[in-house]
mmCIF file of C-alpha atoms in Angstrom:
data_model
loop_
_atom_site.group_PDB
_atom_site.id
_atom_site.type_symbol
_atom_site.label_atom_id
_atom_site.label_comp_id
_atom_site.label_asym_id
_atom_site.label_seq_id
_atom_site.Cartn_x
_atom_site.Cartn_y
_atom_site.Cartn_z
ATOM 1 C CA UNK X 1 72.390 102.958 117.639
ATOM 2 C CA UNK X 2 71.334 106.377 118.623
ATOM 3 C CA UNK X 3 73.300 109.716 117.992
ATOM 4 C CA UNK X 4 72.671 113.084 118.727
ATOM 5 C CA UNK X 5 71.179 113.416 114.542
ATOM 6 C CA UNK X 6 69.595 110.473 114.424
ATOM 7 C CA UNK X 7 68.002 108.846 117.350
ATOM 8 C CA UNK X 8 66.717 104.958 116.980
ATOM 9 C CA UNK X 9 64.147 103.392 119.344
ATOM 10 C CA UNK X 10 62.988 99.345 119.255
ATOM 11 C CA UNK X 11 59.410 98.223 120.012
ATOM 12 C CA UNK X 12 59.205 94.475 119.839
ATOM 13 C CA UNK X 13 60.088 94.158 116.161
ATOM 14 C CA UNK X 14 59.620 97.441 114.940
ATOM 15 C CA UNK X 15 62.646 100.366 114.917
ATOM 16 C CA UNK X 16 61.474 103.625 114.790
ATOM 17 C CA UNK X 17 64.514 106.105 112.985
ATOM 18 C CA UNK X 18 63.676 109.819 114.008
ATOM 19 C CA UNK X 19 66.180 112.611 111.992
ATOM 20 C CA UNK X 20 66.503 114.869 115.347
ATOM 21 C CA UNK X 21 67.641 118.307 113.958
ATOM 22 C CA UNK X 22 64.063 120.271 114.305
ATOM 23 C CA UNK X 23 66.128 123.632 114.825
ATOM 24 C CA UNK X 24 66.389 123.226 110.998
ATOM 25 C CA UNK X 25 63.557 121.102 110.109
ATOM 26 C CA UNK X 26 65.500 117.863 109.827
ATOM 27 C CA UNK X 27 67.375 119.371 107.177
ATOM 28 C CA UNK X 28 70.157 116.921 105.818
ATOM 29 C CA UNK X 29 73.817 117.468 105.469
ATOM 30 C CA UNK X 30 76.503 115.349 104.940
ATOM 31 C CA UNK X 31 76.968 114.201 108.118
ATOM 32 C CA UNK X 32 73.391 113.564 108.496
ATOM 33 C CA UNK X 33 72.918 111.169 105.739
ATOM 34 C CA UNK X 34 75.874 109.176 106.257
ATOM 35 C CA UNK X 35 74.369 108.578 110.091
ATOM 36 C CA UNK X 36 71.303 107.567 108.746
ATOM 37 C CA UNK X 37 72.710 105.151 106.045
ATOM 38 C CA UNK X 38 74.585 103.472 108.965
ATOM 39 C CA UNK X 39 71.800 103.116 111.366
ATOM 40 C CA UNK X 40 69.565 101.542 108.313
ATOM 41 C CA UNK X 41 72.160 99.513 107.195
ATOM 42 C CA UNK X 42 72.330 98.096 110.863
ATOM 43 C CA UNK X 43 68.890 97.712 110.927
ATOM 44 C CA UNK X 44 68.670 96.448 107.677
ATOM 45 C CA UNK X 45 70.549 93.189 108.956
ATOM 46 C CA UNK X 46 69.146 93.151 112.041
ATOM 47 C CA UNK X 47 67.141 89.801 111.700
ATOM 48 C CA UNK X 48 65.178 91.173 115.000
ATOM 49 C CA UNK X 49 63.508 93.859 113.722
ATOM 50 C CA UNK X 50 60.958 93.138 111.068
ATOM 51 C CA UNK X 51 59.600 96.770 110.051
ATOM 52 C CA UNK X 52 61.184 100.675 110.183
ATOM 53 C CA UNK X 53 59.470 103.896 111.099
ATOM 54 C CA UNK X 54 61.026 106.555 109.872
ATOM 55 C CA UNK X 55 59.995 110.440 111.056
ATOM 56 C CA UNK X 56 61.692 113.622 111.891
ATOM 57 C CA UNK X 57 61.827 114.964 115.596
ATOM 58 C CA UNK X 58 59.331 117.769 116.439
ATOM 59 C CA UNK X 59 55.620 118.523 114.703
ATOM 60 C CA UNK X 60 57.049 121.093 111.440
ATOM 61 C CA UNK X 61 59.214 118.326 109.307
ATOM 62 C CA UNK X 62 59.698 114.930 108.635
ATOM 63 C CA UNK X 63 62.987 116.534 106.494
ATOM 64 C CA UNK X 64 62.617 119.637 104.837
ATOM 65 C CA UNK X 65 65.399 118.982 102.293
ATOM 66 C CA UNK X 66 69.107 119.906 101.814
ATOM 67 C CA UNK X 67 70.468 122.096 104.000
ATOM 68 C CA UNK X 68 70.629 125.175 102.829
ATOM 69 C CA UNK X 69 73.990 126.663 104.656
ATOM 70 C CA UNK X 70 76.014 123.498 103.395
ATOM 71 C CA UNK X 71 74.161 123.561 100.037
ATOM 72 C CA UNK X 72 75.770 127.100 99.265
ATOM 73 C CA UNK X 73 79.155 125.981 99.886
ATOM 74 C CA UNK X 74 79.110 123.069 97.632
ATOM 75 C CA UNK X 75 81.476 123.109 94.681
ATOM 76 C CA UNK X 76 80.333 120.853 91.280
ATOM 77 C CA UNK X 77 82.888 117.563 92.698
ATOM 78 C CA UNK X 78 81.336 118.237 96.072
ATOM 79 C CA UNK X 79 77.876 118.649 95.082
ATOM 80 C CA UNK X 80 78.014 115.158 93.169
ATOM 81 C CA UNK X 81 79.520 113.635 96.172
ATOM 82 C CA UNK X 82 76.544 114.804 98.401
ATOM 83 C CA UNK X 83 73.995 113.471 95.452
ATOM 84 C CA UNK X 84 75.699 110.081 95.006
ATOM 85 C CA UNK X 85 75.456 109.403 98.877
ATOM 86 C CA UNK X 86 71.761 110.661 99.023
ATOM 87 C CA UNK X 87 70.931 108.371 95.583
ATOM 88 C CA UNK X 88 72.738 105.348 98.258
ATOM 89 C CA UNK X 89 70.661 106.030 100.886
ATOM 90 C CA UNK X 90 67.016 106.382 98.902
ATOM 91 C CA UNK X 91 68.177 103.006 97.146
ATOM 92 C CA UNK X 92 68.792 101.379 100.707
ATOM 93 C CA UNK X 93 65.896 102.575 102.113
ATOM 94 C CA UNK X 94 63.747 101.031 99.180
ATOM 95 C CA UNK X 95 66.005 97.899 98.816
ATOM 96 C CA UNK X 96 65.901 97.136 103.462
ATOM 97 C CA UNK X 97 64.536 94.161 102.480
ATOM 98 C CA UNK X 98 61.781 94.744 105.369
ATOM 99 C CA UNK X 99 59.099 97.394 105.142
ATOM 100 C CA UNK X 100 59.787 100.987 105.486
ATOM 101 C CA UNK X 101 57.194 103.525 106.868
ATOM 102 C CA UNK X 102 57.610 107.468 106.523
ATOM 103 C CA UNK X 103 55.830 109.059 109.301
ATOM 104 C CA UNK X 104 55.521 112.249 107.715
ATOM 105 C CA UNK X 105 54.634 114.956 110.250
ATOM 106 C CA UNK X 106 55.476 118.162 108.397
ATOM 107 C CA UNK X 107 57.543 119.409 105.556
ATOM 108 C CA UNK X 108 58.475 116.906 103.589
ATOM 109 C CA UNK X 109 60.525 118.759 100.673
ATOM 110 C CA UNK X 110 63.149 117.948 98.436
ATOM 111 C CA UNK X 111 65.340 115.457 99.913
ATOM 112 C CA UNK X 112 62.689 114.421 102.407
ATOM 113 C CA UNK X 113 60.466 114.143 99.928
ATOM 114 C CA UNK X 114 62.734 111.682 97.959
ATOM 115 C CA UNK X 115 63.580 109.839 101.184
ATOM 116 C CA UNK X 116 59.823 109.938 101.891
ATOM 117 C CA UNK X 117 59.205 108.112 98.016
ATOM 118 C CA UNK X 118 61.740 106.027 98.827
ATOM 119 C CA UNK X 119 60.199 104.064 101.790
ATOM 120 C CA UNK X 120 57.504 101.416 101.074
ATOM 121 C CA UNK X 121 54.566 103.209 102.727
ATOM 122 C CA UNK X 122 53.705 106.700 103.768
ATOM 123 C CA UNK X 123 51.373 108.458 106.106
ATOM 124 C CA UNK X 124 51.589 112.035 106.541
ATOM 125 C CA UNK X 125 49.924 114.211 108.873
ATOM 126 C CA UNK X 126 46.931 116.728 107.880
ATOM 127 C CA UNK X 127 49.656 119.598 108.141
ATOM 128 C CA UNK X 128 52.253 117.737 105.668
ATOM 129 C CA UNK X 129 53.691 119.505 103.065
ATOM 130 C CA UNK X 130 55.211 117.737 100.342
ATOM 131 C CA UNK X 131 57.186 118.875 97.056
ATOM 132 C CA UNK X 132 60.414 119.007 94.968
ATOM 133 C CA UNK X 133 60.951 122.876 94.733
ATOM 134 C CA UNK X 134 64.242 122.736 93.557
ATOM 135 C CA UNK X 135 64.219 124.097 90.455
ATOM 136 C CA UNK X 136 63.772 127.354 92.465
ATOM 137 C CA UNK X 137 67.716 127.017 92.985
ATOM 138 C CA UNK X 138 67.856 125.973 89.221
ATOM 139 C CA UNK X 139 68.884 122.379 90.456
ATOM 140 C CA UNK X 140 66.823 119.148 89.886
ATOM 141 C CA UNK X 141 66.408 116.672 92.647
ATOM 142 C CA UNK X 142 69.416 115.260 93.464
ATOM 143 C CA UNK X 143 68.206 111.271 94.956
ATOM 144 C CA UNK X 144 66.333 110.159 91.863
ATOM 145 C CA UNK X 145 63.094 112.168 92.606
ATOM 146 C CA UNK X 146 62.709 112.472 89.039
ATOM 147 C CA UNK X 147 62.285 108.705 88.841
ATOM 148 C CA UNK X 148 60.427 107.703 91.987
ATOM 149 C CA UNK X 149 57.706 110.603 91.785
ATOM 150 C CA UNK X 150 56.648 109.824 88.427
ATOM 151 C CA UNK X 151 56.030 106.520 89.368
ATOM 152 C CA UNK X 152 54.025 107.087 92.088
ATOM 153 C CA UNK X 153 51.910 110.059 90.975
ATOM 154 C CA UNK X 154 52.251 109.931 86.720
ATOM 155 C CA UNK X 155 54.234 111.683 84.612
ATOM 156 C CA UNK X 156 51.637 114.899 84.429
ATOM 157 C CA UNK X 157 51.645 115.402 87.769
ATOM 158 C CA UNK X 158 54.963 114.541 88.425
ATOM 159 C CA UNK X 159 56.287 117.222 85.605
ATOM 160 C CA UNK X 160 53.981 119.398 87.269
ATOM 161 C CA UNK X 161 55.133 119.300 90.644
ATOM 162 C CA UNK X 162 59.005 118.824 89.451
ATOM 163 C CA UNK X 163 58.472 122.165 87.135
ATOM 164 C CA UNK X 164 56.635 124.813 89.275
ATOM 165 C CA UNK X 165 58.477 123.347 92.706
ATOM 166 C CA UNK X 166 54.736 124.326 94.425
ATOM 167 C CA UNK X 167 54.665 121.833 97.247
ATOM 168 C CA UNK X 168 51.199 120.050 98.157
ATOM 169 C CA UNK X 169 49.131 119.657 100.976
ATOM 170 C CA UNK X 170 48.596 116.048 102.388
ATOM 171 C CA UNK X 171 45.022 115.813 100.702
ATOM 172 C CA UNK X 172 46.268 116.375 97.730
ATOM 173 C CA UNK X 173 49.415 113.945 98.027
ATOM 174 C CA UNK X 174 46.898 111.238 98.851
ATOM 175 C CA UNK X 175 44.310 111.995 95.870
ATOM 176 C CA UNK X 176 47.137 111.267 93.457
ATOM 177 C CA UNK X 177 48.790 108.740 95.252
ATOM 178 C CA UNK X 178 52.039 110.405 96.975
ATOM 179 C CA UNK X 179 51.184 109.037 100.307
ATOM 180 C CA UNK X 180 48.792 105.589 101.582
ATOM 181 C CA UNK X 181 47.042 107.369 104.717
ATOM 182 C CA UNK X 182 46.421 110.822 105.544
ATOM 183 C CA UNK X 183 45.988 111.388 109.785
ATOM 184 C CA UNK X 184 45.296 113.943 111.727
ATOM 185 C CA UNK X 185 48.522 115.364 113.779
ATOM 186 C CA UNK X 186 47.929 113.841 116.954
ATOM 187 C CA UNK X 187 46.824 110.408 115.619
ATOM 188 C CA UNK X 188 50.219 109.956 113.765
ATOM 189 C CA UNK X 189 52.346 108.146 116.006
ATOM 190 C CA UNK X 190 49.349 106.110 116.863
ATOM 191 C CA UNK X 191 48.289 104.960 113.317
ATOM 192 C CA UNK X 192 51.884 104.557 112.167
ATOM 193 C CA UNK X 193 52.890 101.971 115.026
ATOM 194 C CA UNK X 194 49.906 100.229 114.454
ATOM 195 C CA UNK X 195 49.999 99.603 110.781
ATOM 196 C CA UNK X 196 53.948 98.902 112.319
ATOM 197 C CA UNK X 197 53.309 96.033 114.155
ATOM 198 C CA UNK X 198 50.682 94.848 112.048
ATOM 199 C CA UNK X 199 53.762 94.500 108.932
ATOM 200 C CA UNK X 200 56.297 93.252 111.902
#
Protein backbone atom coordinates (compact mmCIF):
# COMPACT_ATOMS: atom_id res chain seq x y z
CA UNK A 1 0.00 0.00 0.00
CA UNK A 2 1.45 3.21 -1.18
CA UNK A 3 -0.04 6.80 -0.64
CA UNK A 4 0.99 10.02 -1.55
CA UNK A 5 2.67 10.33 2.56
CA UNK A 6 3.86 7.21 2.77
CA UNK A 7 5.12 5.27 -0.12
CA UNK A 8 5.90 1.27 0.39
CA UNK A 9 8.16 -0.72 -1.98
CA UNK A 10 8.79 -4.88 -1.74
CA UNK A 11 12.16 -6.49 -2.55
CA UNK A 12 11.88 -10.22 -2.21
CA UNK A 13 11.10 -10.27 1.51
CA UNK A 14 12.04 -7.02 2.56
CA UNK A 15 9.42 -3.73 2.54
CA UNK A 16 11.01 -0.65 2.48
CA UNK A 17 8.38 2.28 4.26
CA UNK A 18 9.66 5.81 3.03
CA UNK A 19 7.61 8.99 4.99
CA UNK A 20 7.46 11.12 1.55
CA UNK A 21 6.83 14.74 2.81
CA UNK A 22 10.62 16.20 2.26
CA UNK A 23 8.99 19.77 1.65
CA UNK A 24 8.82 19.57 5.49
CA UNK A 25 11.38 17.13 6.39
CA UNK A 26 9.05 14.19 6.89
CA UNK A 27 7.48 16.04 9.52
CA UNK A 28 4.46 14.04 11.08
CA UNK A 29 0.91 15.08 11.51
CA UNK A 30 -2.00 13.35 12.22
CA UNK A 31 -2.73 12.14 9.12
CA UNK A 32 0.72 11.02 8.66
CA UNK A 33 0.98 8.71 11.51
CA UNK A 34 -2.23 7.10 11.18
CA UNK A 35 -0.95 6.15 7.33
CA UNK A 36 2.00 4.80 8.63
CA UNK A 37 0.39 2.71 11.48
CA UNK A 38 -1.79 1.17 8.70
CA UNK A 39 0.84 0.35 6.24
CA UNK A 40 2.96 -1.38 9.29
CA UNK A 41 0.17 -3.00 10.58
CA UNK A 42 -0.32 -4.54 6.99
CA UNK A 43 3.03 -5.37 6.84
CA UNK A 44 3.21 -6.51 10.14
CA UNK A 45 0.88 -9.55 9.07
CA UNK A 46 2.15 -9.90 5.95
CA UNK A 47 3.71 -13.47 6.38
CA UNK A 48 5.72 -12.51 2.96
CA UNK A 49 7.77 -10.01 4.06
CA UNK A 50 10.30 -10.95 6.67
CA UNK A 51 12.15 -7.48 7.47
CA UNK A 52 11.08 -3.41 7.20
CA UNK A 53 13.16 -0.49 6.09
CA UNK A 54 12.01 2.40 7.23
CA UNK A 55 13.49 6.06 5.84
CA UNK A 56 12.19 9.40 4.91
CA UNK A 57 12.10 10.59 1.15
CA UNK A 58 14.90 13.01 0.10
CA UNK A 59 18.74 13.34 1.68
CA UNK A 60 17.78 16.21 4.86
CA UNK A 61 15.35 13.85 7.19
CA UNK A 62 14.46 10.58 8.04
CA UNK A 63 11.49 12.69 10.20
CA UNK A 64 12.32 15.78 11.70
CA UNK A 65 9.57 15.61 14.35
CA UNK A 66 6.03 17.03 14.90
CA UNK A 67 4.89 19.28 12.66
CA UNK A 68 5.17 22.40 13.69
CA UNK A 69 1.96 24.24 11.90
CA UNK A 70 -0.40 21.42 13.37
CA UNK A 71 1.56 21.38 16.66
CA UNK A 72 0.46 25.13 17.32
CA UNK A 73 -3.07 24.44 16.86
CA UNK A 74 -3.32 21.65 19.24
CA UNK A 75 -5.55 22.12 22.26
CA UNK A 76 -4.58 19.88 25.72
CA UNK A 77 -7.59 16.90 24.54
CA UNK A 78 -6.09 17.22 21.09
CA UNK A 79 -2.57 17.22 21.96
CA UNK A 80 -3.09 13.86 24.03
CA UNK A 81 -4.89 12.42 21.15
CA UNK A 82 -1.87 13.09 18.78
CA UNK A 83 0.59 11.56 21.71
CA UNK A 84 -1.52 8.45 22.37
CA UNK A 85 -1.51 7.58 18.52
CA UNK A 86 2.31 8.34 18.21
CA UNK A 87 2.96 6.11 21.72
CA UNK A 88 0.68 3.23 19.25
CA UNK A 89 2.73 3.53 16.53
CA UNK A 90 6.46 3.48 18.38
CA UNK A 91 4.93 0.36 20.33
CA UNK A 92 3.98 -1.32 16.87
CA UNK A 93 6.96 -0.57 15.32
CA UNK A 94 8.99 -2.26 18.25
CA UNK A 95 6.36 -5.05 18.83
CA UNK A 96 6.20 -6.02 14.23
CA UNK A 97 7.20 -9.10 15.30
CA UNK A 98 9.90 -9.01 12.31
CA UNK A 99 12.91 -6.72 12.33
CA UNK A 100 12.68 -3.09 11.84
CA UNK A 101 15.53 -0.97 10.26
CA UNK A 102 15.64 3.00 10.43
CA UNK A 103 17.51 4.23 7.53
CA UNK A 104 18.28 7.41 8.95
CA UNK A 105 19.42 9.87 6.27
CA UNK A 106 19.07 13.23 7.99
CA UNK A 107 17.29 14.86 10.83
CA UNK A 108 16.11 12.59 12.94
CA UNK A 109 14.43 14.81 15.83
CA UNK A 110 11.81 14.45 18.18
CA UNK A 111 9.26 12.21 16.89
CA UNK A 112 11.66 10.73 14.37
CA UNK A 113 13.92 10.27 16.79
CA UNK A 114 11.42 8.21 18.94
CA UNK A 115 10.23 6.36 15.83
CA UNK A 116 13.94 5.93 15.01
CA UNK A 117 14.45 4.21 18.94
CA UNK A 118 11.64 2.44 18.31
CA UNK A 119 12.81 0.17 15.39
CA UNK A 120 15.16 -2.78 16.15
CA UNK A 121 18.24 -1.46 14.32
CA UNK A 122 19.51 1.84 13.09
CA UNK A 123 21.96 3.18 10.61
CA UNK A 124 22.20 6.73 10.01
CA UNK A 125 24.04 8.57 7.53
CA UNK A 126 27.37 10.71 8.31
CA UNK A 127 25.03 13.90 8.00
CA UNK A 128 22.31 12.51 10.64
CA UNK A 129 21.21 14.56 13.20
CA UNK A 130 19.57 13.12 16.04
CA UNK A 131 17.89 14.64 19.33
CA UNK A 132 14.78 15.29 21.51
CA UNK A 133 14.76 19.20 21.58
CA UNK A 134 11.52 19.54 22.86
CA UNK A 135 11.84 21.02 25.90
CA UNK A 136 12.63 24.10 23.72
CA UNK A 137 8.66 24.26 23.34
CA UNK A 138 8.52 23.41 27.15
CA UNK A 139 6.99 19.93 26.12
CA UNK A 140 8.64 16.48 26.78
CA UNK A 141 8.62 13.86 24.12
CA UNK A 142 5.43 12.82 23.47
CA UNK A 143 6.06 8.65 22.13
CA UNK A 144 7.88 7.43 25.21
CA UNK A 145 11.33 8.96 24.27
CA UNK A 146 11.88 9.37 27.81
CA UNK A 147 11.82 5.59 28.17
CA UNK A 148 13.41 4.22 25.02
CA UNK A 149 16.49 6.74 25.00
CA UNK A 150 17.56 5.98 28.36
CA UNK A 151 17.71 2.58 27.55
CA UNK A 152 19.67 2.77 24.75
CA UNK A 153 22.20 5.48 25.66
CA UNK A 154 22.00 5.58 29.92
CA UNK A 155 20.34 7.66 32.00
CA UNK A 156 23.33 10.51 31.96
CA UNK A 157 23.27 10.87 28.60
CA UNK A 158 19.84 10.43 28.09
CA UNK A 159 18.98 13.38 30.82
CA UNK A 160 21.49 15.16 28.98
CA UNK A 161 20.21 15.07 25.65
CA UNK A 162 16.36 15.16 26.99
CA UNK A 163 17.40 18.49 29.12
CA UNK A 164 19.49 20.78 26.81
CA UNK A 165 17.35 19.43 23.51
CA UNK A 166 21.12 19.83 21.63
CA UNK A 167 20.76 17.24 18.93
CA UNK A 168 23.93 14.98 17.99
CA UNK A 169 25.82 14.20 15.13
CA UNK A 170 25.83 10.49 13.88
CA UNK A 171 29.41 9.86 15.46
CA UNK A 172 28.36 10.71 18.44
CA UNK A 173 24.91 8.70 18.35
CA UNK A 174 27.02 5.66 17.58
CA UNK A 175 29.80 6.19 20.44
CA UNK A 176 26.99 5.94 22.97
CA UNK A 177 24.96 3.58 21.35
CA UNK A 178 21.89 5.58 19.65
CA UNK A 179 22.44 3.98 16.36
CA UNK A 180 24.31 0.19 15.18
CA UNK A 181 26.16 1.59 11.91
CA UNK A 182 27.20 4.90 10.90
CA UNK A 183 27.54 5.22 6.63
CA UNK A 184 28.49 7.58 4.55
CA UNK A 185 25.40 9.32 2.53
CA UNK A 186 25.67 7.60 -0.58
CA UNK A 187 26.37 4.11 0.88
CA UNK A 188 23.02 4.19 2.85
CA UNK A 189 20.59 2.58 0.77
CA UNK A 190 23.27 0.13 -0.09
CA UNK A 191 24.30 -0.99 3.47
CA UNK A 192 20.73 -0.87 4.75
CA UNK A 193 19.29 -3.42 2.05
CA UNK A 194 22.04 -5.52 2.61
CA UNK A 195 22.00 -5.97 6.31
CA UNK A 196 17.94 -6.21 4.93
CA UNK A 197 18.14 -9.21 3.21
CA UNK A 198 20.66 -10.64 5.29
CA UNK A 199 17.68 -10.45 8.51
CA UNK A 200 14.90 -11.48 5.68
Amino acid sequence: MSTDRILTARDGAVATVTVNRPAVLNALDAQTVRTLTSVLTDLGQDDEIRCVVLTGAGDRAFVAGADITELARLTPTSARVVSDAGHRLCALLEGLGKPVIAAINGFALGGGCEIAMACTLRIAATTAKLGQPEIALGLIPGFGGTQRLPRLVGRGRALEMLLTGAPIDAEEAWRIGLVNKVVPPEALAAETSRLAAKLA
